[in-house]
Amino acid sequence: MKILSWNVNGLRACIKNGFLGTINDLDTDIVCVQEVKATEEQMADVEFGAYHFYQHVPTYYRGTSGVAILSKEKPLNIYRKMESEFDDMGRMITAEYPDFFLVTIYSPVMFTDKDGNKLGLRDYEARRMKWEDDLRKYVVRLRKKSVIICGDFNVSRGPIDCWDEDNHSKSQVGYTDGERTKMEELLNAGFIDTFRYLHPDSGGRYSWLSYRKDFIRHTNGLRLDYFLVSNDLKDRIGQSLILNDIKGSDHSPIELILR
């Protein structure tokens, strides 16, 4: 089984740039998408061929964030809530299959108040920690089956996942001590970082790459996108890749193959 996860930074724009051809060429069974940036109405007329399409859009600020799942096999159920205060933000969707749950997420990188003003770092961290705790509790509740979690976690686990730790300081969003600690708590709850499991010493492998002013990708980047699997799937991990050759977003798609 081959699963793709990709922060497309706007699904409609990515489709214009060859998204459907890419997933068909890769012969992907399931595609998880983050930062869809489109309402249900805007996606209603899009043809996805062999794929069933499901999305979760935010209740407020519609046309921003958003997650989606495209699946050749029709899931048993689709869930858009984890019984959390963040359920209206369009940042989580779950597909249930006979033997596993697949959860795709787009972790908040910055919260705003009701007037749209960005929160300060301290207030942001408090909200982000609450999101992390709610997510961990949710996926642990799913453990009656195997669980796969993928998406843009918006955190870089450690120095090997960060192009320049000195410049990307521990006070910067996406690399704070609190965010990295919560990621380790999630893994310690019974999950495996599949890329790092297969490539324990592979540095310089980033799923997000910055752009120069002329829109050419830098080699400067962060590993922000992950495939995590529950421990019972450890022996089924075949490949976990970052597909930097595929363009269309500031994030590269990541791929998981389960035997």
PDB file of C-alpha atoms in Angstrom:
ATOM      1  CA  MET A   1       0.000   0.000   0.000  1.00  0.00           C
ATOM      2  CA  LYS A   2       1.349   3.397  -1.006  1.00  0.00           C
ATOM      3  CA  ILE A   3       0.247   6.595   0.773  1.00  0.00           C
ATOM      4  CA  LEU A   4       1.249  10.141  -0.133  1.00  0.00           C
ATOM      5  CA  SER A   5       1.057  13.185   2.129  1.00  0.00           C
ATOM      6  CA  TRP A   6       1.518  16.701   0.761  1.00  0.00           C
ATOM      7  CA  ASN A   7       1.038  20.242   1.982  1.00  0.00           C
ATOM      8  CA  VAL A   8       0.042  21.664  -1.391  1.00  0.00           C
ATOM      9  CA  ASN A   9      -0.346  25.308  -0.296  1.00  0.00           C
ATOM     10  CA  GLY A  10      -3.581  25.561  -2.271  1.00  0.00           C
ATOM     11  CA  LEU A  11      -5.072  22.465  -3.901  1.00  0.00           C
ATOM     12  CA  ARG A  12      -6.686  24.232  -6.861  1.00  0.00           C
ATOM     13  CA  ALA A  13      -3.383  25.859  -7.820  1.00  0.00           C
ATOM     14  CA  CYS A  14      -1.558  22.552  -7.354  1.00  0.00           C
ATOM     15  CA  ILE A  15      -4.067  20.813  -9.641  1.00  0.00           C
ATOM     16  CA  LYS A  16      -3.279  23.394 -12.334  1.00  0.00           C
ATOM     17  CA  ASN A  17       0.397  22.539 -11.876  1.00  0.00           C
ATOM     18  CA  GLY A  18      -0.056  18.806 -12.445  1.00  0.00           C
ATOM     19  CA  PHE A  19      -1.195  17.381  -9.093  1.00  0.00           C
ATOM     20  CA  LEU A  20      -3.504  14.754 -10.615  1.00  0.00           C
ATOM     21  CA  GLY A  21      -0.870  13.583 -13.073  1.00  0.00           C
ATOM     22  CA  THR A  22       1.651  13.276 -10.255  1.00  0.00           C
ATOM     23  CA  ILE A  23      -0.491  11.077  -8.035  1.00  0.00           C
ATOM     24  CA  ASN A  24      -1.509   8.923 -10.990  1.00  0.00           C
ATOM     25  CA  ASP A  25       2.108   8.505 -12.113  1.00  0.00           C
ATOM     26  CA  LEU A  26       3.074   7.482  -8.576  1.00  0.00           C
ATOM     27  CA  ASP A  27       0.161   4.999  -8.541  1.00  0.00           C
ATOM     28  CA  THR A  28      -0.740   6.117  -5.031  1.00  0.00           C
ATOM     29  CA  ASP A  29      -3.520   4.306  -3.171  1.00  0.00           C
ATOM     30  CA  ILE A  30      -4.297   7.144  -0.751  1.00  0.00           C
ATOM     31  CA  VAL A  31      -3.336  10.813  -0.922  1.00  0.00           C
ATOM     32  CA  CYS A  32      -3.515  13.072   2.134  1.00  0.00           C
ATOM     33  CA  VAL A  33      -3.493  16.805   1.489  1.00  0.00           C
ATOM     34  CA  GLN A  34      -2.953  19.746   3.805  1.00  0.00           C
ATOM     35  CA  GLU A  35      -3.542  23.472   3.308  1.00  0.00           C
ATOM     36  CA  VAL A  36      -6.297  22.865   0.766  1.00  0.00           C
ATOM     37  CA  LYS A  37      -7.410  26.527   0.877  1.00  0.00           C
ATOM     38  CA  ALA A  38     -10.733  25.813  -0.812  1.00  0.00           C
ATOM     39  CA  THR A  39     -14.353  25.412   0.236  1.00  0.00           C
ATOM     40  CA  GLU A  40     -16.547  22.426  -0.604  1.00  0.00           C
ATOM     41  CA  GLU A  41     -18.287  24.533  -3.232  1.00  0.00           C
ATOM     42  CA  GLN A  42     -15.002  25.404  -4.912  1.00  0.00           C
ATOM     43  CA  MET A  43     -14.005  21.722  -5.091  1.00  0.00           C
ATOM     44  CA  ALA A  44     -17.423  20.362  -6.088  1.00  0.00           C
ATOM     45  CA  ASP A  45     -16.751  20.238  -9.829  1.00  0.00           C
ATOM     46  CA  VAL A  46     -13.225  18.826  -9.662  1.00  0.00           C
ATOM     47  CA  GLU A  47     -12.886  15.317 -11.115  1.00  0.00           C
ATOM     48  CA  PHE A  48     -10.507  13.065  -9.196  1.00  0.00           C
ATOM     49  CA  GLY A  49     -10.816   9.992 -11.416  1.00  0.00           C
ATOM     50  CA  ALA A  50     -10.360   6.773  -9.429  1.00  0.00           C
ATOM     51  CA  TYR A  51     -10.233   8.614  -6.108  1.00  0.00           C
ATOM     52  CA  HIS A  52     -12.990   9.267  -3.590  1.00  0.00           C
ATOM     53  CA  PHE A  53     -12.504  12.803  -2.230  1.00  0.00           C
ATOM     54  CA  TYR A  54     -13.196  13.983   1.328  1.00  0.00           C
ATOM     55  CA  GLN A  55     -12.260  17.300   2.903  1.00  0.00           C
ATOM     56  CA  HIS A  56     -12.577  19.236   6.128  1.00  0.00           C
ATOM     57  CA  VAL A  57     -12.708  23.008   5.879  1.00  0.00           C
ATOM     58  CA  PRO A  58     -12.594  25.534   8.724  1.00  0.00           C
ATOM     59  CA  THR A  59     -15.851  26.972  10.015  1.00  0.00           C
ATOM     60  CA  TYR A  60     -14.239  30.408  10.172  1.00  0.00           C
ATOM     61  CA  TYR A  61     -11.772  31.935   7.706  1.00  0.00           C
ATOM     62  CA  ARG A  62     -13.123  29.653   4.979  1.00  0.00           C
ATOM     63  CA  GLY A  63     -10.761  29.268   2.078  1.00  0.00           C
ATOM     64  CA  THR A  64      -7.772  28.946   4.426  1.00  0.00           C
ATOM     65  CA  SER A  65      -6.052  25.872   5.903  1.00  0.00           C
ATOM     66  CA  GLY A  66      -8.178  22.738   5.295  1.00  0.00           C
ATOM     67  CA  VAL A  67      -7.252  19.065   4.919  1.00  0.00           C
ATOM     68  CA  ALA A  68      -8.409  16.336   2.550  1.00  0.00           C
ATOM     69  CA  ILE A  69      -8.099  12.637   1.768  1.00  0.00           C
ATOM     70  CA  LEU A  70      -8.250  11.072  -1.693  1.00  0.00           C
ATOM     71  CA  SER A  71      -8.679   7.301  -1.591  1.00  0.00           C
ATOM     72  CA  LYS A  72      -9.095   4.652  -4.268  1.00  0.00           C
ATOM     73  CA  GLU A  73     -10.800   2.374  -1.736  1.00  0.00           C
ATOM     74  CA  LYS A  74     -13.902   3.876  -0.217  1.00  0.00           C
ATOM     75  CA  PRO A  75     -13.348   4.200   3.558  1.00  0.00           C
ATOM     76  CA  LEU A  76     -15.771   2.693   6.035  1.00  0.00           C
ATOM     77  CA  ASN A  77     -16.165   6.071   7.736  1.00  0.00           C
ATOM     78  CA  ILE A  78     -14.847   9.624   7.635  1.00  0.00           C
ATOM     79  CA  TYR A  79     -14.385  11.606  10.843  1.00  0.00           C
ATOM     80  CA  ARG A  80     -13.796  15.338  11.009  1.00  0.00           C
ATOM     81  CA  LYS A  81     -13.826  15.876  14.773  1.00  0.00           C
ATOM     82  CA  MET A  82     -11.652  14.754  17.646  1.00  0.00           C
ATOM     83  CA  GLU A  83     -13.947  16.258  20.305  1.00  0.00           C
ATOM     84  CA  SER A  84     -11.690  19.245  20.764  1.00  0.00           C
ATOM     85  CA  GLU A  85     -12.007  23.012  20.786  1.00  0.00           C
ATOM     86  CA  PHE A  86     -10.024  22.958  17.509  1.00  0.00           C
ATOM     87  CA  ASP A  87     -12.589  20.923  15.569  1.00  0.00           C
ATOM     88  CA  ASP A  88     -13.842  23.950  13.613  1.00  0.00           C
ATOM     89  CA  MET A  89     -10.376  24.825  12.290  1.00  0.00           C
ATOM     90  CA  GLY A  90     -10.275  22.305   9.423  1.00  0.00           C
ATOM     91  CA  ARG A  91      -6.987  20.795  10.570  1.00  0.00           C
ATOM     92  CA  MET A  92      -7.791  17.090  10.973  1.00  0.00           C
ATOM     93  CA  ILE A  93      -9.606  14.427   8.983  1.00  0.00           C
ATOM     94  CA  THR A  94      -9.660  10.668   9.608  1.00  0.00           C
ATOM     95  CA  ALA A  95     -10.514   7.795   7.282  1.00  0.00           C
ATOM     96  CA  GLU A  96     -11.415   4.430   8.783  1.00  0.00           C
ATOM     97  CA  TYR A  97     -10.583   1.254   6.866  1.00  0.00           C
ATOM     98  CA  PRO A  98     -11.172  -2.370   7.894  1.00  0.00           C
ATOM     99  CA  ASP A  99      -7.728  -2.740   9.499  1.00  0.00           C
ATOM    100  CA  PHE A 100      -6.561   0.777  10.287  1.00  0.00           C
ATOM    101  CA  PHE A 101      -7.331   4.448  10.827  1.00  0.00           C
ATOM    102  CA  LEU A 102      -5.583   7.067   8.704  1.00  0.00           C
ATOM    103  CA  VAL A 103      -5.367  10.536  10.249  1.00  0.00           C
ATOM    104  CA  THR A 104      -4.037  13.523   8.358  1.00  0.00           C
ATOM    105  CA  ILE A 105      -3.332  16.795  10.137  1.00  0.00           C
ATOM    106  CA  TYR A 106      -2.198  20.350   9.502  1.00  0.00           C
ATOM    107  CA  SER A 107      -0.859  21.541  12.836  1.00  0.00           C
ATOM    108  CA  PRO A 108      -1.432  25.233  13.589  1.00  0.00           C
ATOM    109  CA  VAL A 109       1.707  27.296  13.140  1.00  0.00           C
ATOM    110  CA  MET A 110       0.148  30.532  14.404  1.00  0.00           C
ATOM    111  CA  PHE A 111      -3.115  31.262  16.149  1.00  0.00           C
ATOM    112  CA  THR A 112      -4.990  34.546  16.033  1.00  0.00           C
ATOM    113  CA  ASP A 113      -7.508  36.133  18.340  1.00  0.00           C
ATOM    114  CA  LYS A 114     -11.121  36.816  17.317  1.00  0.00           C
ATOM    115  CA  ASP A 115     -10.049  40.015  15.565  1.00  0.00           C
ATOM    116  CA  GLY A 116      -7.455  38.189  13.486  1.00  0.00           C
ATOM    117  CA  ASN A 117      -4.458  39.532  15.419  1.00  0.00           C
ATOM    118  CA  LYS A 118      -1.569  37.104  15.817  1.00  0.00           C
ATOM    119  CA  LEU A 119      -0.910  35.899  19.332  1.00  0.00           C
ATOM    120  CA  GLY A 120       2.410  36.480  21.050  1.00  0.00           C
ATOM    121  CA  LEU A 121       4.783  33.544  21.424  1.00  0.00           C
ATOM    122  CA  ARG A 122       3.736  32.768  25.000  1.00  0.00           C
ATOM    123  CA  ASP A 123       0.023  32.725  24.196  1.00  0.00           C
ATOM    124  CA  TYR A 124       0.715  30.856  20.963  1.00  0.00           C
ATOM    125  CA  GLU A 125       2.638  28.144  22.794  1.00  0.00           C
ATOM    126  CA  ALA A 126      -0.178  27.659  25.297  1.00  0.00           C
ATOM    127  CA  ARG A 127      -2.677  27.145  22.461  1.00  0.00           C
ATOM    128  CA  ARG A 128      -0.297  24.953  20.468  1.00  0.00           C
ATOM    129  CA  MET A 129       0.364  22.730  23.494  1.00  0.00           C
ATOM    130  CA  LYS A 130      -3.389  22.286  23.929  1.00  0.00           C
ATOM    131  CA  TRP A 131      -3.680  21.229  20.267  1.00  0.00           C
ATOM    132  CA  GLU A 132      -0.852  18.719  20.723  1.00  0.00           C
ATOM    133  CA  ASP A 133      -2.439  17.240  23.842  1.00  0.00           C
ATOM    134  CA  ASP A 134      -5.855  16.928  22.187  1.00  0.00           C
ATOM    135  CA  LEU A 135      -4.331  15.282  19.105  1.00  0.00           C
ATOM    136  CA  ARG A 136      -2.378  12.760  21.170  1.00  0.00           C
ATOM    137  CA  LYS A 137      -5.436  11.815  23.211  1.00  0.00           C
ATOM    138  CA  TYR A 138      -7.463  11.411  20.018  1.00  0.00           C
ATOM    139  CA  VAL A 139      -5.071   9.094  18.193  1.00  0.00           C
ATOM    140  CA  VAL A 140      -4.532   6.994  21.315  1.00  0.00           C
ATOM    141  CA  ARG A 141      -8.304   6.450  21.446  1.00  0.00           C
ATOM    142  CA  LEU A 142      -8.122   5.038  17.910  1.00  0.00           C
ATOM    143  CA  ARG A 143      -5.710   2.285  18.888  1.00  0.00           C
ATOM    144  CA  LYS A 144      -8.386  -0.411  18.690  1.00  0.00           C
ATOM    145  CA  LYS A 145      -6.973  -0.702  15.149  1.00  0.00           C
ATOM    146  CA  SER A 146      -3.606   0.168  13.645  1.00  0.00           C
ATOM    147  CA  VAL A 147      -3.144   3.931  13.230  1.00  0.00           C
ATOM    148  CA  ILE A 148      -1.292   5.969  10.607  1.00  0.00           C
ATOM    149  CA  ILE A 149      -0.844   9.716  11.198  1.00  0.00           C
ATOM    150  CA  CYS A 150       0.546  11.959   8.501  1.00  0.00           C
ATOM    151  CA  GLY A 151       0.705  15.562   7.486  1.00  0.00           C
ATOM    152  CA  ASP A 152       2.360  18.868   8.169  1.00  0.00           C
ATOM    153  CA  PHE A 153       3.153  18.741  11.890  1.00  0.00           C
ATOM    154  CA  ASN A 154       4.850  22.158  11.722  1.00  0.00           C
ATOM    155  CA  VAL A 155       7.651  21.058  14.029  1.00  0.00           C
ATOM    156  CA  SER A 156      11.211  20.044  13.328  1.00  0.00           C
ATOM    157  CA  ARG A 157      12.214  17.287  15.745  1.00  0.00           C
ATOM    158  CA  GLY A 158      15.887  18.105  16.237  1.00  0.00           C
ATOM    159  CA  PRO A 159      19.176  19.376  14.766  1.00  0.00           C
ATOM    160  CA  ILE A 160      19.298  16.657  12.110  1.00  0.00           C
ATOM    161  CA  ASP A 161      15.917  17.908  10.843  1.00  0.00           C
ATOM    162  CA  CYS A 162      16.912  21.575  10.736  1.00  0.00           C
ATOM    163  CA  TRP A 163      19.320  23.184   8.265  1.00  0.00           C
ATOM    164  CA  ASP A 164      20.789  25.645  10.762  1.00  0.00           C
ATOM    165  CA  GLU A 165      19.863  25.231  14.408  1.00  0.00           C
ATOM    166  CA  ASP A 166      21.769  28.375  15.424  1.00  0.00           C
ATOM    167  CA  ASN A 167      19.750  30.595  13.086  1.00  0.00           C
ATOM    168  CA  HIS A 168      16.503  28.679  13.596  1.00  0.00           C
ATOM    169  CA  SER A 169      16.492  29.380  17.299  1.00  0.00           C
ATOM    170  CA  LYS A 170      14.575  27.499  19.948  1.00  0.00           C
ATOM    171  CA  SER A 171      12.332  30.529  20.415  1.00  0.00           C
ATOM    172  CA  GLN A 172      11.123  30.341  16.807  1.00  0.00           C
ATOM    173  CA  VAL A 173       7.738  28.834  15.997  1.00  0.00           C
ATOM    174  CA  GLY A 174       8.167  25.270  14.771  1.00  0.00           C
ATOM    175  CA  TYR A 175      11.292  24.625  16.828  1.00  0.00           C
ATOM    176  CA  THR A 176      10.424  25.648  20.374  1.00  0.00           C
ATOM    177  CA  ASP A 177      11.230  23.322  23.246  1.00  0.00           C
ATOM    178  CA  GLY A 178       7.519  22.873  23.919  1.00  0.00           C
ATOM    179  CA  GLU A 179       6.660  21.856  20.357  1.00  0.00           C
ATOM    180  CA  ARG A 180       9.526  19.384  20.096  1.00  0.00           C
ATOM    181  CA  THR A 181       8.731  17.923  23.515  1.00  0.00           C
ATOM    182  CA  LYS A 182       5.093  17.348  22.515  1.00  0.00           C
ATOM    183  CA  MET A 183       6.239  15.567  19.350  1.00  0.00           C
ATOM    184  CA  GLU A 184       8.306  13.177  21.454  1.00  0.00           C
ATOM    185  CA  GLU A 185       5.339  12.640  23.790  1.00  0.00           C
ATOM    186  CA  LEU A 186       3.246  11.613  20.781  1.00  0.00           C
ATOM    187  CA  LEU A 187       5.899   9.143  19.651  1.00  0.00           C
ATOM    188  CA  ASN A 188       6.237   7.776  23.179  1.00  0.00           C
ATOM    189  CA  ALA A 189       2.479   7.129  23.187  1.00  0.00           C
ATOM    190  CA  GLY A 190       3.127   4.243  20.798  1.00  0.00           C
ATOM    191  CA  PHE A 191       4.115   5.644  17.397  1.00  0.00           C
ATOM    192  CA  ILE A 192       7.117   5.487  15.068  1.00  0.00           C
ATOM    193  CA  ASP A 193       8.575   8.280  12.946  1.00  0.00           C
ATOM    194  CA  THR A 194       8.922   6.129   9.819  1.00  0.00           C
ATOM    195  CA  PHE A 195      11.464   8.301   8.005  1.00  0.00           C
ATOM    196  CA  ARG A 196      13.799   8.545  10.964  1.00  0.00           C
ATOM    197  CA  TYR A 197      13.284   4.828  11.721  1.00  0.00           C
ATOM    198  CA  LEU A 198      14.568   3.888   8.256  1.00  0.00           C
ATOM    199  CA  HIS A 199      17.108   6.728   7.957  1.00  0.00           C
ATOM    200  CA  PRO A 200      18.420   7.284  11.494  1.00  0.00           C
ATOM    201  CA  ASP A 201      21.514   9.262  10.469  1.00  0.00           C
ATOM    202  CA  SER A 202      20.349  10.928   7.248  1.00  0.00           C
ATOM    203  CA  GLY A 203      20.734  14.686   7.664  1.00  0.00           C
ATOM    204  CA  GLY A 204      19.917  17.416   5.183  1.00  0.00           C
ATOM    205  CA  ARG A 205      16.624  15.772   4.234  1.00  0.00           C
ATOM    206  CA  TYR A 206      13.908  18.410   4.459  1.00  0.00           C
ATOM    207  CA  SER A 207      10.250  18.402   3.467  1.00  0.00           C
ATOM    208  CA  TRP A 208       9.996  22.208   3.505  1.00  0.00           C
ATOM    209  CA  LEU A 209      12.486  24.254   1.513  1.00  0.00           C
ATOM    210  CA  SER A 210      12.692  28.033   1.476  1.00  0.00           C
ATOM    211  CA  TYR A 211      12.667  30.002  -1.767  1.00  0.00           C
ATOM    212  CA  ARG A 212      14.982  32.685  -3.053  1.00  0.00           C
ATOM    213  CA  LYS A 213      13.555  35.924  -4.419  1.00  0.00           C
ATOM    214  CA  ASP A 214      13.582  34.394  -7.922  1.00  0.00           C
ATOM    215  CA  PHE A 215      11.461  31.467  -6.648  1.00  0.00           C
ATOM    216  CA  ILE A 216      14.311  28.972  -6.927  1.00  0.00           C
ATOM    217  CA  ARG A 217      14.397  26.560  -4.002  1.00  0.00           C
ATOM    218  CA  HIS A 218      17.159  26.922  -1.449  1.00  0.00           C
ATOM    219  CA  THR A 219      18.809  23.902   0.116  1.00  0.00           C
ATOM    220  CA  ASN A 220      17.840  25.552   3.420  1.00  0.00           C
ATOM    221  CA  GLY A 221      14.915  23.744   4.973  1.00  0.00           C
ATOM    222  CA  LEU A 222      13.191  21.883   7.764  1.00  0.00           C
ATOM    223  CA  ARG A 223      11.613  18.462   8.096  1.00  0.00           C
ATOM    224  CA  LEU A 224       8.063  19.402   9.056  1.00  0.00           C
ATOM    225  CA  ASP A 225       6.072  16.620   7.366  1.00  0.00           C
ATOM    226  CA  TYR A 226       5.853  13.131   8.832  1.00  0.00           C
ATOM    227  CA  PHE A 227       4.384   9.683   8.537  1.00  0.00           C
ATOM    228  CA  LEU A 228       3.893   8.157  11.978  1.00  0.00           C
ATOM    229  CA  VAL A 229       2.590   4.609  12.424  1.00  0.00           C
ATOM    230  CA  SER A 230       1.496   2.739  15.513  1.00  0.00           C
ATOM    231  CA  ASN A 231       4.091   0.326  16.870  1.00  0.00           C
ATOM    232  CA  ASP A 232       2.200  -2.742  15.622  1.00  0.00           C
ATOM    233  CA  LEU A 233       2.965  -1.662  12.026  1.00  0.00           C
ATOM    234  CA  LYS A 234       6.728  -1.553  12.584  1.00  0.00           C
ATOM    235  CA  ASP A 235       7.470  -4.706  10.594  1.00  0.00           C
ATOM    236  CA  ARG A 236       5.343  -3.498   7.675  1.00  0.00           C
ATOM    237  CA  ILE A 237       7.287  -0.295   7.022  1.00  0.00           C
ATOM    238  CA  GLY A 238       8.742  -0.678   3.537  1.00  0.00           C
ATOM    239  CA  GLN A 239       9.799   2.813   2.478  1.00  0.00           C
ATOM    240  CA  SER A 240       9.430   6.319   3.857  1.00  0.00           C
ATOM    241  CA  LEU A 241      10.612   8.966   1.424  1.00  0.00           C
ATOM    242  CA  ILE A 242      10.753  12.732   0.915  1.00  0.00           C
ATOM    243  CA  LEU A 243      10.104  13.410  -2.771  1.00  0.00           C
ATOM    244  CA  ASN A 244      12.072  16.631  -3.280  1.00  0.00           C
ATOM    245  CA  ASP A 245      12.044  16.252  -7.065  1.00  0.00           C
ATOM    246  CA  ILE A 246       8.299  16.904  -7.183  1.00  0.00           C
ATOM    247  CA  LYS A 247       7.518  20.603  -7.328  1.00  0.00           C
ATOM    248  CA  GLY A 248       4.275  22.545  -6.913  1.00  0.00           C
ATOM    249  CA  SER A 249       4.502  23.783  -3.314  1.00  0.00           C
ATOM    250  CA  ASP A 250       7.027  25.011  -0.766  1.00  0.00           C
ATOM    251  CA  HIS A 251       6.570  21.563   0.797  1.00  0.00           C
ATOM    252  CA  SER A 252       7.670  18.355  -0.884  1.00  0.00           C
ATOM    253  CA  PRO A 253       5.329  15.378  -0.809  1.00  0.00           C
ATOM    254  CA  ILE A 254       6.293  12.503   1.452  1.00  0.00           C
ATOM    255  CA  GLU A 255       5.563   8.868   0.686  1.00  0.00           C
ATOM    256  CA  LEU A 256       5.001   5.799   2.824  1.00  0.00           C
ATOM    257  CA  ILE A 257       4.949   2.227   1.513  1.00  0.00           C
ATOM    258  CA  LEU A 258       3.600  -0.444   3.825  1.00  0.00           C
ATOM    259  CA  ARG A 259       4.219  -4.078   3.013  1.00  0.00           C
TER     260      ARG A 259
END
